mmCIF file of C-alpha atoms in Angstrom:
data_model
loop_
_atom_site.group_PDB
_atom_site.id
_atom_site.type_symbol
_atom_site.label_atom_id
_atom_site.label_comp_id
_atom_site.label_asym_id
_atom_site.label_seq_id
_atom_site.Cartn_x
_atom_site.Cartn_y
_atom_site.Cartn_z
ATOM 1 C CA UNK S 291 -26.308 3.571 23.353
ATOM 2 C CA UNK S 292 -22.832 4.985 23.982
ATOM 3 C CA UNK S 293 -21.997 8.065 21.943
ATOM 4 C CA UNK S 294 -19.481 7.022 19.250
ATOM 5 C CA UNK S 295 -17.238 10.050 19.832
ATOM 6 C CA UNK S 296 -16.074 12.116 22.820
ATOM 7 C CA UNK S 297 -18.163 14.823 24.522
ATOM 8 C CA UNK S 298 -17.933 18.191 22.843
ATOM 9 C CA UNK S 299 -17.523 16.713 19.370
ATOM 10 C CA UNK S 300 -20.244 17.237 16.767
ATOM 11 C CA UNK S 301 -20.767 16.441 13.094
ATOM 12 C CA UNK S 302 -21.576 19.068 10.497
ATOM 13 C CA UNK S 303 -21.340 18.899 6.713
ATOM 14 C CA UNK S 304 -19.387 15.639 6.774
ATOM 15 C CA UNK S 305 -16.747 16.803 9.258
ATOM 16 C CA UNK S 306 -16.080 16.384 12.979
ATOM 17 C CA UNK S 307 -15.885 19.579 15.009
ATOM 18 C CA UNK S 308 -14.813 20.327 18.590
ATOM 19 C CA UNK S 309 -17.290 22.853 19.970
ATOM 20 C CA UNK S 310 -16.235 25.216 22.728
ATOM 21 C CA UNK S 311 -18.494 27.673 24.519
ATOM 22 C CA UNK S 312 -17.308 31.145 25.451
ATOM 23 C CA UNK S 313 -20.281 32.733 27.163
ATOM 24 C CA UNK S 314 -23.108 32.585 24.658
ATOM 25 C CA UNK S 315 -20.722 32.143 21.775
ATOM 26 C CA UNK S 316 -20.055 28.674 20.312
ATOM 27 C CA UNK S 317 -16.718 28.157 18.573
ATOM 28 C CA UNK S 318 -16.527 25.310 16.027
ATOM 29 C CA UNK S 319 -13.015 23.939 15.505
ATOM 30 C CA UNK S 320 -12.554 21.592 12.533
ATOM 31 C CA UNK S 321 -10.971 18.227 13.325
ATOM 32 C CA UNK S 322 -11.226 15.674 10.508
ATOM 33 C CA UNK S 323 -13.569 14.351 7.844
ATOM 34 C CA UNK S 324 -16.171 11.809 8.969
ATOM 35 C CA UNK S 325 -15.130 9.610 6.041
ATOM 36 C CA UNK S 326 -11.636 9.269 7.572
ATOM 37 C CA UNK S 327 -13.083 7.369 10.532
ATOM 38 C CA UNK S 328 -12.751 7.551 14.289
ATOM 39 C CA UNK S 329 -8.969 7.007 14.538
ATOM 40 C CA UNK S 330 -8.412 10.222 12.564
ATOM 41 C CA UNK S 331 -10.821 12.025 14.911
ATOM 42 C CA UNK S 332 -8.927 10.905 18.004
ATOM 43 C CA UNK S 333 -5.590 11.898 16.471
ATOM 44 C CA UNK S 334 -6.951 15.349 15.623
ATOM 45 C CA UNK S 335 -8.285 15.781 19.150
ATOM 46 C CA UNK S 336 -4.958 14.756 20.650
ATOM 47 C CA UNK S 337 -3.096 17.202 18.405
ATOM 48 C CA UNK S 338 -5.558 19.982 19.216
ATOM 49 C CA UNK S 339 -5.744 19.743 22.955
ATOM 50 C CA UNK S 340 -3.256 17.061 24.061
ATOM 51 C CA UNK S 341 -5.955 16.135 26.541
ATOM 52 C CA UNK S 342 -6.482 12.870 28.383
ATOM 53 C CA UNK S 343 -8.620 10.807 26.028
ATOM 54 C CA UNK S 344 -10.270 7.492 26.927
ATOM 55 C CA UNK S 345 -7.217 5.522 25.819
ATOM 56 C CA UNK S 346 -8.820 2.186 26.636
ATOM 57 C CA UNK S 347 -11.561 2.678 24.005
ATOM 58 C CA UNK S 348 -10.877 0.831 20.748
ATOM 59 C CA UNK S 349 -10.912 3.892 18.423
ATOM 60 C CA UNK S 350 -8.391 5.645 20.700
ATOM 61 C CA UNK S 351 -6.261 2.497 20.871
ATOM 62 C CA UNK S 352 -6.289 2.277 17.063
ATOM 63 C CA UNK S 353 -5.294 5.947 16.766
ATOM 64 C CA UNK S 354 -2.372 5.372 19.134
ATOM 65 C CA UNK S 355 -1.294 2.244 17.222
ATOM 66 C CA UNK S 356 -1.372 4.175 13.946
ATOM 67 C CA UNK S 357 0.853 6.850 15.475
ATOM 68 C CA UNK S 358 3.302 4.519 17.233
ATOM 69 C CA UNK S 359 3.465 1.515 14.902
ATOM 70 C CA UNK S 360 1.720 1.980 11.570
ATOM 71 C CA UNK S 361 3.643 5.110 10.575
ATOM 72 C CA UNK S 362 6.819 2.999 10.324
ATOM 73 C CA UNK S 363 5.250 0.794 7.660
ATOM 74 C CA UNK S 364 5.545 1.234 3.902
ATOM 75 C CA UNK S 365 3.254 3.814 2.304
ATOM 76 C CA UNK S 366 1.194 1.231 0.415
ATOM 77 C CA UNK S 367 0.795 -0.874 3.560
ATOM 78 C CA UNK S 368 -0.406 2.181 5.473
ATOM 79 C CA UNK S 369 -3.107 2.878 2.878
ATOM 80 C CA UNK S 370 -4.510 -0.639 3.316
ATOM 81 C CA UNK S 371 -4.162 -0.592 7.102
ATOM 82 C CA UNK S 372 -5.948 2.752 7.441
ATOM 83 C CA UNK S 373 -8.912 1.399 5.502
ATOM 84 C CA UNK S 374 -9.138 -1.705 7.702
ATOM 85 C CA UNK S 375 -8.623 0.325 10.891
ATOM 86 C CA UNK S 376 -11.586 2.490 9.925
ATOM 87 C CA UNK S 377 -13.832 -0.588 9.667
ATOM 88 C CA UNK S 378 -12.583 -2.083 12.944
ATOM 89 C CA UNK S 379 -12.971 1.209 14.835
ATOM 90 C CA UNK S 380 -16.569 1.568 13.652
ATOM 91 C CA UNK S 381 -17.433 -2.041 14.586
ATOM 92 C CA UNK S 382 -15.835 -1.920 18.051
ATOM 93 C CA UNK S 383 -16.647 1.705 18.858
ATOM 94 C CA UNK S 384 -18.445 0.796 22.109
ATOM 95 C CA UNK S 385 -15.719 -1.563 23.329
ATOM 96 C CA UNK S 386 -12.795 -0.898 25.605
ATOM 97 C CA UNK S 387 -9.684 -2.898 24.737
ATOM 98 C CA UNK S 388 -10.222 -5.379 27.583
ATOM 99 C CA UNK S 389 -13.857 -6.004 26.576
ATOM 100 C CA UNK S 390 -12.978 -7.533 23.185
ATOM 101 C CA UNK S 391 -13.392 -11.320 23.474
ATOM 102 C CA UNK S 392 -12.861 -14.183 21.037
ATOM 103 C CA UNK S 393 -16.614 -14.497 20.258
ATOM 104 C CA UNK S 394 -16.704 -10.784 19.384
ATOM 105 C CA UNK S 395 -13.811 -11.236 16.971
ATOM 106 C CA UNK S 396 -15.386 -14.352 15.465
ATOM 107 C CA UNK S 397 -18.683 -12.521 14.930
ATOM 108 C CA UNK S 398 -16.899 -9.618 13.244
ATOM 109 C CA UNK S 399 -14.979 -11.944 10.911
ATOM 110 C CA UNK S 400 -18.136 -13.826 9.856
ATOM 111 C CA UNK S 401 -18.771 -11.136 7.242
ATOM 112 C CA UNK S 402 -15.600 -12.271 5.442
ATOM 113 C CA UNK S 403 -16.088 -16.048 5.565
ATOM 114 C CA UNK S 404 -16.415 -16.124 1.752
ATOM 115 C CA UNK S 405 -13.238 -14.047 1.320
ATOM 116 C CA UNK S 406 -10.350 -15.942 2.950
ATOM 117 C CA UNK S 407 -7.672 -13.352 2.174
ATOM 118 C CA UNK S 408 -9.747 -10.459 3.531
ATOM 119 C CA UNK S 409 -10.669 -12.548 6.583
ATOM 120 C CA UNK S 410 -7.014 -13.233 7.323
ATOM 121 C CA UNK S 411 -5.966 -9.610 6.819
ATOM 122 C CA UNK S 412 -8.563 -8.377 9.320
ATOM 123 C CA UNK S 413 -7.644 -11.172 11.724
ATOM 124 C CA UNK S 414 -3.964 -10.247 11.505
ATOM 125 C CA UNK S 415 -4.662 -6.563 12.149
ATOM 126 C CA UNK S 416 -6.944 -7.302 15.101
ATOM 127 C CA UNK S 417 -4.312 -9.631 16.539
ATOM 128 C CA UNK S 418 -1.718 -6.857 16.222
ATOM 129 C CA UNK S 419 -4.042 -4.326 17.876
ATOM 130 C CA UNK S 420 -4.650 -6.690 20.793
ATOM 131 C CA UNK S 421 -0.900 -7.265 21.091
ATOM 132 C CA UNK S 422 -0.452 -3.514 21.262
ATOM 133 C CA UNK S 423 -3.155 -3.325 23.954
ATOM 134 C CA UNK S 424 -1.246 -5.896 26.020
ATOM 135 C CA UNK S 425 1.927 -3.876 25.559
ATOM 136 C CA UNK S 426 0.137 -0.800 26.907
ATOM 137 C CA UNK S 427 -1.218 -2.707 29.914
ATOM 138 C CA UNK S 428 -4.843 -2.565 28.760
ATOM 139 C CA UNK S 429 -5.337 -6.343 28.769
ATOM 140 C CA UNK S 430 -3.408 -9.536 29.579
ATOM 141 C CA UNK S 431 -4.295 -11.924 26.749
ATOM 142 C CA UNK S 432 -4.871 -11.910 22.999
ATOM 143 C CA UNK S 433 -8.390 -13.124 22.093
ATOM 144 C CA UNK S 434 -7.567 -13.337 18.390
ATOM 145 C CA UNK S 435 -5.157 -16.231 18.978
ATOM 146 C CA UNK S 436 -8.170 -18.512 19.429
ATOM 147 C CA UNK S 437 -9.461 -17.679 15.935
ATOM 148 C CA UNK S 438 -8.066 -19.805 13.110
ATOM 149 C CA UNK S 439 -6.874 -18.384 9.825
ATOM 150 C CA UNK S 440 -8.684 -19.464 6.674
ATOM 151 C CA UNK S 441 -6.974 -21.405 3.919
ATOM 152 C CA UNK S 442 -6.160 -19.187 0.955
ATOM 153 C CA UNK S 443 -5.955 -20.505 -2.551
ATOM 154 C CA UNK S 444 -2.618 -19.536 -4.082
ATOM 155 C CA UNK S 445 -2.883 -17.053 -6.931
ATOM 156 C CA UNK S 446 -1.746 -18.700 -10.156
ATOM 157 C CA UNK S 447 -2.397 -15.869 -12.614
ATOM 158 C CA UNK S 448 0.303 -15.456 -15.248
ATOM 159 C CA UNK S 449 0.066 -12.332 -17.393
ATOM 160 C CA UNK S 450 1.007 -12.939 -21.037
ATOM 161 C CA UNK S 451 3.030 -10.503 -23.129
ATOM 162 C CA UNK S 452 -0.055 -9.781 -25.220
ATOM 163 C CA UNK S 453 -2.152 -8.969 -22.148
ATOM 164 C CA UNK S 454 0.565 -6.685 -20.844
ATOM 165 C CA UNK S 455 0.617 -4.746 -24.112
ATOM 166 C CA UNK S 456 -3.172 -4.425 -24.048
ATOM 167 C CA UNK S 457 -3.125 -2.971 -20.519
ATOM 168 C CA UNK S 458 -0.489 -0.413 -21.545
ATOM 169 C CA UNK S 459 -2.557 0.605 -24.558
ATOM 170 C CA UNK S 460 -5.596 0.858 -22.275
ATOM 171 C CA UNK S 461 -3.647 3.281 -20.105
ATOM 172 C CA UNK S 462 -2.280 5.414 -22.938
ATOM 173 C CA UNK S 463 -5.585 5.849 -24.797
ATOM 174 C CA UNK S 464 -8.860 6.855 -23.165
ATOM 175 C CA UNK S 465 -12.407 5.881 -24.099
ATOM 176 C CA UNK S 466 -12.365 8.704 -26.682
ATOM 177 C CA UNK S 467 -9.280 7.162 -28.363
ATOM 178 C CA UNK S 468 -7.222 10.201 -27.357
ATOM 179 C CA UNK S 469 -4.039 10.029 -25.325
ATOM 180 C CA UNK S 470 -4.512 10.298 -21.571
ATOM 181 C CA UNK S 471 -2.422 12.637 -19.409
ATOM 182 C CA UNK S 472 -1.014 9.824 -17.268
ATOM 183 C CA UNK S 473 -0.782 7.105 -19.911
ATOM 184 C CA UNK S 474 2.893 7.323 -20.852
ATOM 185 C CA UNK S 475 4.030 7.446 -17.220
ATOM 186 C CA UNK S 476 1.822 4.470 -16.349
ATOM 187 C CA UNK S 477 3.234 2.519 -19.310
ATOM 188 C CA UNK S 478 6.754 3.288 -18.050
ATOM 189 C CA UNK S 479 5.786 2.137 -14.547
ATOM 190 C CA UNK S 480 4.417 -1.124 -15.959
ATOM 191 C CA UNK S 481 7.589 -1.700 -17.981
ATOM 192 C CA UNK S 482 9.714 -0.951 -14.915
ATOM 193 C CA UNK S 483 7.727 -3.428 -12.802
ATOM 194 C CA UNK S 484 8.294 -6.161 -15.363
ATOM 195 C CA UNK S 485 11.955 -5.438 -16.103
ATOM 196 C CA UNK S 486 12.984 -5.189 -12.430
ATOM 197 C CA UNK S 487 10.504 -7.509 -10.680
ATOM 198 C CA UNK S 488 10.080 -5.032 -7.808
ATOM 199 C CA UNK S 489 6.977 -4.146 -5.812
ATOM 200 C CA UNK S 490 5.006 -1.016 -6.633
ATOM 201 C CA UNK S 491 5.908 0.705 -3.353
ATOM 202 C CA UNK S 492 9.619 0.381 -4.085
ATOM 203 C CA UNK S 493 9.137 1.516 -7.691
ATOM 204 C CA UNK S 494 7.273 4.648 -6.621
ATOM 205 C CA UNK S 495 10.070 5.400 -4.131
ATOM 206 C CA UNK S 496 12.728 5.225 -6.878
ATOM 207 C CA UNK S 497 14.781 8.445 -7.158
ATOM 208 C CA UNK S 498 17.184 9.758 -9.754
ATOM 209 C CA UNK S 499 20.066 10.061 -7.297
ATOM 210 C CA UNK S 500 21.139 8.458 -4.025
ATOM 211 C CA UNK S 501 20.013 10.443 -1.010
ATOM 212 C CA UNK S 502 22.831 10.530 1.608
ATOM 213 C CA UNK S 503 20.204 11.116 4.318
ATOM 214 C CA UNK S 504 18.275 8.001 3.265
ATOM 215 C CA UNK S 505 20.779 5.684 1.529
ATOM 216 C CA UNK S 506 18.339 2.747 1.520
ATOM 217 C CA UNK S 507 15.915 4.607 -0.738
ATOM 218 C CA UNK S 508 15.782 3.024 -4.225
ATOM 219 C CA UNK S 509 17.797 5.067 -6.717
ATOM 220 C CA UNK S 510 19.426 5.163 -10.143
ATOM 221 C CA UNK S 511 23.193 4.630 -10.107
ATOM 222 C CA UNK S 512 25.981 4.074 -12.612
ATOM 223 C CA UNK S 513 25.632 0.269 -12.519
ATOM 224 C CA UNK S 514 21.826 0.186 -12.796
ATOM 225 C CA UNK S 515 18.948 0.518 -10.325
ATOM 226 C CA UNK S 516 19.589 -0.120 -6.632
ATOM 227 C CA UNK S 517 16.690 -1.397 -4.517
ATOM 228 C CA UNK S 518 16.468 -2.307 -0.850
ATOM 229 C CA UNK S 519 12.852 -3.503 -0.666
ATOM 230 C CA UNK S 520 10.815 -1.998 2.163
ATOM 231 C CA UNK S 521 9.723 -5.497 3.216
ATOM 232 C CA UNK S 522 13.317 -6.584 3.878
ATOM 233 C CA UNK S 523 14.606 -3.510 5.727
ATOM 234 C CA UNK S 524 13.342 -4.685 9.094
ATOM 235 C CA UNK S 525 14.316 -8.334 8.571
ATOM 236 C CA UNK S 526 17.028 -9.653 6.246
ATOM 237 C CA UNK S 527 18.029 -6.220 4.929
ATOM 238 C CA UNK S 528 18.445 -7.777 1.487
ATOM 239 C CA UNK S 529 19.126 -5.434 -1.407
ATOM 240 C CA UNK S 530 19.346 -5.951 -5.143
ATOM 241 C CA UNK S 531 21.086 -4.155 -7.999
ATOM 242 C CA UNK S 532 19.220 -4.503 -11.288
ATOM 243 C CA UNK S 533 22.004 -4.119 -13.812
ATOM 244 C CA UNK S 534 21.583 -2.322 -17.098
ATOM 245 C CA UNK S 535 20.190 -4.117 -20.126
ATOM 246 C CA UNK S 536 19.371 -2.432 -23.443
ATOM 247 C CA UNK S 537 15.626 -2.435 -22.649
ATOM 248 C CA UNK S 538 16.107 -1.102 -19.117
ATOM 249 C CA UNK S 539 18.483 1.620 -20.334
ATOM 250 C CA UNK S 540 16.000 2.625 -23.055
ATOM 251 C CA UNK S 541 13.200 2.790 -20.483
ATOM 252 C CA UNK S 542 15.234 5.050 -18.206
ATOM 253 C CA UNK S 543 16.029 7.325 -21.159
ATOM 254 C CA UNK S 544 12.290 7.579 -21.866
ATOM 255 C CA UNK S 545 11.739 8.597 -18.262
ATOM 256 C CA UNK S 546 14.572 11.139 -18.453
ATOM 257 C CA UNK S 547 12.896 12.703 -21.479
ATOM 258 C CA UNK S 548 9.605 12.951 -19.591
ATOM 259 C CA UNK S 549 11.434 14.520 -16.665
ATOM 260 C CA UNK S 550 13.081 17.086 -18.947
ATOM 261 C CA UNK S 551 9.652 18.096 -20.269
ATOM 262 C CA UNK S 552 8.338 18.460 -16.720
ATOM 263 C CA UNK S 553 11.364 20.564 -15.705
ATOM 264 C CA UNK S 554 10.769 22.875 -18.649
ATOM 265 C CA UNK S 555 7.116 23.367 -17.697
ATOM 266 C CA UNK S 556 8.091 23.825 -14.048
ATOM 267 C CA UNK S 557 10.521 26.652 -14.883
ATOM 268 C CA UNK S 558 7.780 28.416 -16.797
ATOM 269 C CA UNK S 559 5.299 28.117 -13.917
ATOM 270 C CA UNK S 560 7.866 28.396 -11.087
ATOM 271 C CA UNK S 561 7.094 24.931 -9.730
ATOM 272 C CA UNK S 562 9.485 22.380 -8.246
ATOM 273 C CA UNK S 563 9.811 18.923 -9.809
ATOM 274 C CA UNK S 564 10.227 15.978 -7.468
ATOM 275 C CA UNK S 565 13.439 13.938 -7.492
ATOM 276 C CA UNK S 566 11.325 10.782 -7.834
ATOM 277 C CA UNK S 567 11.547 8.910 -11.129
ATOM 278 C CA UNK S 568 7.770 8.486 -11.397
ATOM 279 C CA UNK S 569 5.887 11.776 -11.198
ATOM 280 C CA UNK S 570 2.599 13.375 -12.156
ATOM 281 C CA UNK S 571 2.136 15.950 -14.925
ATOM 282 C CA UNK S 572 2.658 18.711 -12.342
ATOM 283 C CA UNK S 573 5.998 17.219 -11.250
ATOM 284 C CA UNK S 574 4.929 15.865 -7.852
ATOM 285 C CA UNK S 575 5.794 12.316 -6.827
ATOM 286 C CA UNK S 576 3.317 9.748 -8.124
ATOM 287 C CA UNK S 577 1.402 8.298 -5.173
ATOM 288 C CA UNK S 578 0.169 4.754 -4.670
ATOM 289 C CA UNK S 579 -3.468 5.847 -4.895
ATOM 290 C CA UNK S 580 -2.762 7.769 -8.105
ATOM 291 C CA UNK S 581 -0.968 4.814 -9.678
ATOM 292 C CA UNK S 582 -3.675 2.395 -8.532
ATOM 293 C CA UNK S 583 -6.420 4.546 -10.051
ATOM 294 C CA UNK S 584 -4.594 4.822 -13.383
ATOM 295 C CA UNK S 585 -3.949 1.057 -13.373
ATOM 296 C CA UNK S 586 -7.614 0.196 -12.739
ATOM 297 C CA UNK S 587 -8.754 2.458 -15.561
ATOM 298 C CA UNK S 588 -6.201 0.943 -17.935
ATOM 299 C CA UNK S 589 -7.251 -2.613 -17.056
ATOM 300 C CA UNK S 590 -10.921 -1.769 -17.533
ATOM 301 C CA UNK S 591 -10.297 -0.238 -20.960
ATOM 302 C CA UNK S 592 -8.051 -3.137 -21.991
ATOM 303 C CA UNK S 593 -10.650 -5.814 -21.317
ATOM 304 C CA UNK S 594 -8.031 -8.024 -19.659
ATOM 305 C CA UNK S 595 -9.723 -9.984 -16.866
ATOM 306 C CA UNK S 596 -8.462 -10.751 -13.352
ATOM 307 C CA UNK S 597 -5.126 -8.945 -13.437
ATOM 308 C CA UNK S 598 -3.463 -7.135 -10.525
ATOM 309 C CA UNK S 599 -0.402 -4.904 -10.594
ATOM 310 C CA UNK S 600 1.404 -7.352 -8.308
ATOM 311 C CA UNK S 601 0.998 -10.005 -11.043
ATOM 312 C CA UNK S 602 3.735 -8.143 -12.926
ATOM 313 C CA UNK S 603 6.228 -9.151 -10.222
ATOM 314 C CA UNK S 604 5.073 -12.740 -10.618
ATOM 315 C CA UNK S 605 5.519 -12.518 -14.378
ATOM 316 C CA UNK S 606 8.987 -11.009 -14.017
ATOM 317 C CA UNK S 607 10.233 -13.678 -11.605
ATOM 318 C CA UNK S 608 8.632 -16.468 -13.616
ATOM 319 C CA UNK S 609 10.227 -15.311 -16.875
ATOM 320 C CA UNK S 610 13.563 -14.772 -15.094
ATOM 321 C CA UNK S 611 13.488 -18.316 -13.714
ATOM 322 C CA UNK S 612 12.680 -19.770 -17.117
ATOM 323 C CA UNK S 613 15.505 -17.861 -18.811
ATOM 324 C CA UNK S 614 18.287 -17.914 -16.184
ATOM 325 C CA UNK S 615 17.289 -20.304 -13.412
ATOM 326 C CA UNK S 616 15.954 -20.124 -9.883
ATOM 327 C CA UNK S 617 18.971 -18.390 -8.352
ATOM 328 C CA UNK S 618 18.689 -15.479 -10.759
ATOM 329 C CA UNK S 619 14.985 -15.156 -9.933
ATOM 330 C CA UNK S 620 15.781 -15.295 -6.201
ATOM 331 C CA UNK S 621 18.287 -12.461 -6.518
ATOM 332 C CA UNK S 622 15.824 -10.342 -8.487
ATOM 333 C CA UNK S 623 13.109 -10.908 -5.893
ATOM 334 C CA UNK S 624 15.517 -10.178 -2.994
ATOM 335 C CA UNK S 625 14.305 -13.350 -1.301
ATOM 336 C CA UNK S 626 16.272 -14.845 1.581
ATOM 337 C CA UNK S 627 15.876 -18.437 0.412
ATOM 338 C CA UNK S 628 15.429 -20.196 -2.896
ATOM 339 C CA UNK S 629 12.337 -21.960 -1.573
ATOM 340 C CA UNK S 630 10.531 -18.611 -1.269
ATOM 341 C CA UNK S 631 11.153 -17.920 -4.922
ATOM 342 C CA UNK S 632 10.349 -21.498 -5.939
ATOM 343 C CA UNK S 633 6.909 -21.293 -4.351
ATOM 344 C CA UNK S 634 6.336 -17.822 -5.761
ATOM 345 C CA UNK S 635 7.259 -18.758 -9.310
ATOM 346 C CA UNK S 636 5.953 -22.302 -9.597
ATOM 347 C CA UNK S 637 2.577 -21.337 -8.206
ATOM 348 C CA UNK S 638 2.139 -19.261 -11.349
ATOM 349 C CA UNK S 639 3.932 -21.132 -14.108
ATOM 350 C CA UNK S 640 3.605 -24.787 -13.104
ATOM 351 C CA UNK S 641 6.260 -27.461 -13.546
ATOM 352 C CA UNK S 642 7.481 -28.168 -17.085
ATOM 353 C CA UNK S 643 8.671 -31.477 -18.505
ATOM 354 C CA UNK S 644 8.821 -33.349 -21.795
ATOM 355 C CA UNK S 645 6.586 -36.273 -22.719
ATOM 356 C CA UNK S 646 7.746 -39.813 -21.909
ATOM 357 C CA UNK S 647 8.591 -40.475 -25.561
#
């Protein structure tokens, strides 16, 4: 069996090490955690020695793709892609890029035949990796093109106002009925998601002021909240200004009060508070993983079944369409066409009409 990592690399205490010999002395140089997968190992090796690695091996190809392509993606997307890359690298560890054939891909995807969405996500990533291999001259065709996508049932979940309140309460109060450290910030994030209809990645990127070095970054301005969704920056470039309403203004004032408290604590402990709107107790920017963990705990405590954070965007656009029409919902969602919004909203609310008589 082929060794799953390059010569001179060993595992100890859950980490990869590069071992060098100087006479009788062995020097162990830490590289990465085993749990981070083979792509992280190859990146660490390249940074350490800038040596010629077997670039045609799948783990090395994945590491190169992460460096050249993935790092331009949104933070949330990168979290998901890293997890899938780790699985793919482990499964195809013995393969060179040109050895991956359609039957190999089909066999790998069999494990997800009961999960259409997961199946399609892995298929899409493998197809992108094979495209990248072609671009690098490591193969001439894309074997994933022969594999069909699976039909996905559209998500129709609509979160009610009552359920939303229950999730917020579940975030604010722990199992001991005492207030949690992150509860109020999570409640504000939930309210912001509903009032603006924006994705979590764009909400977490929201800053108190416009950054001249990164003008597309979401920020608070005099007219309201300015968003240029990460998903549109490389395509339509659509942006949206969510204008002030009494509820949105009150929410931002709540967040300003939380920021003032963090600034006071930071001065006492000589820490720096991030310019992001959503932060942790210590004043650092709230990360996707941190928000996701807090959300899952809140949902579990609330007892609300089958609810995802992205359902808040669906609720926002659905309620916007009901109150102001499809065009208003399209503008809020920063969609290029009304049909995108129509499918998005109607899949969750259903058509409405009066009885015949």
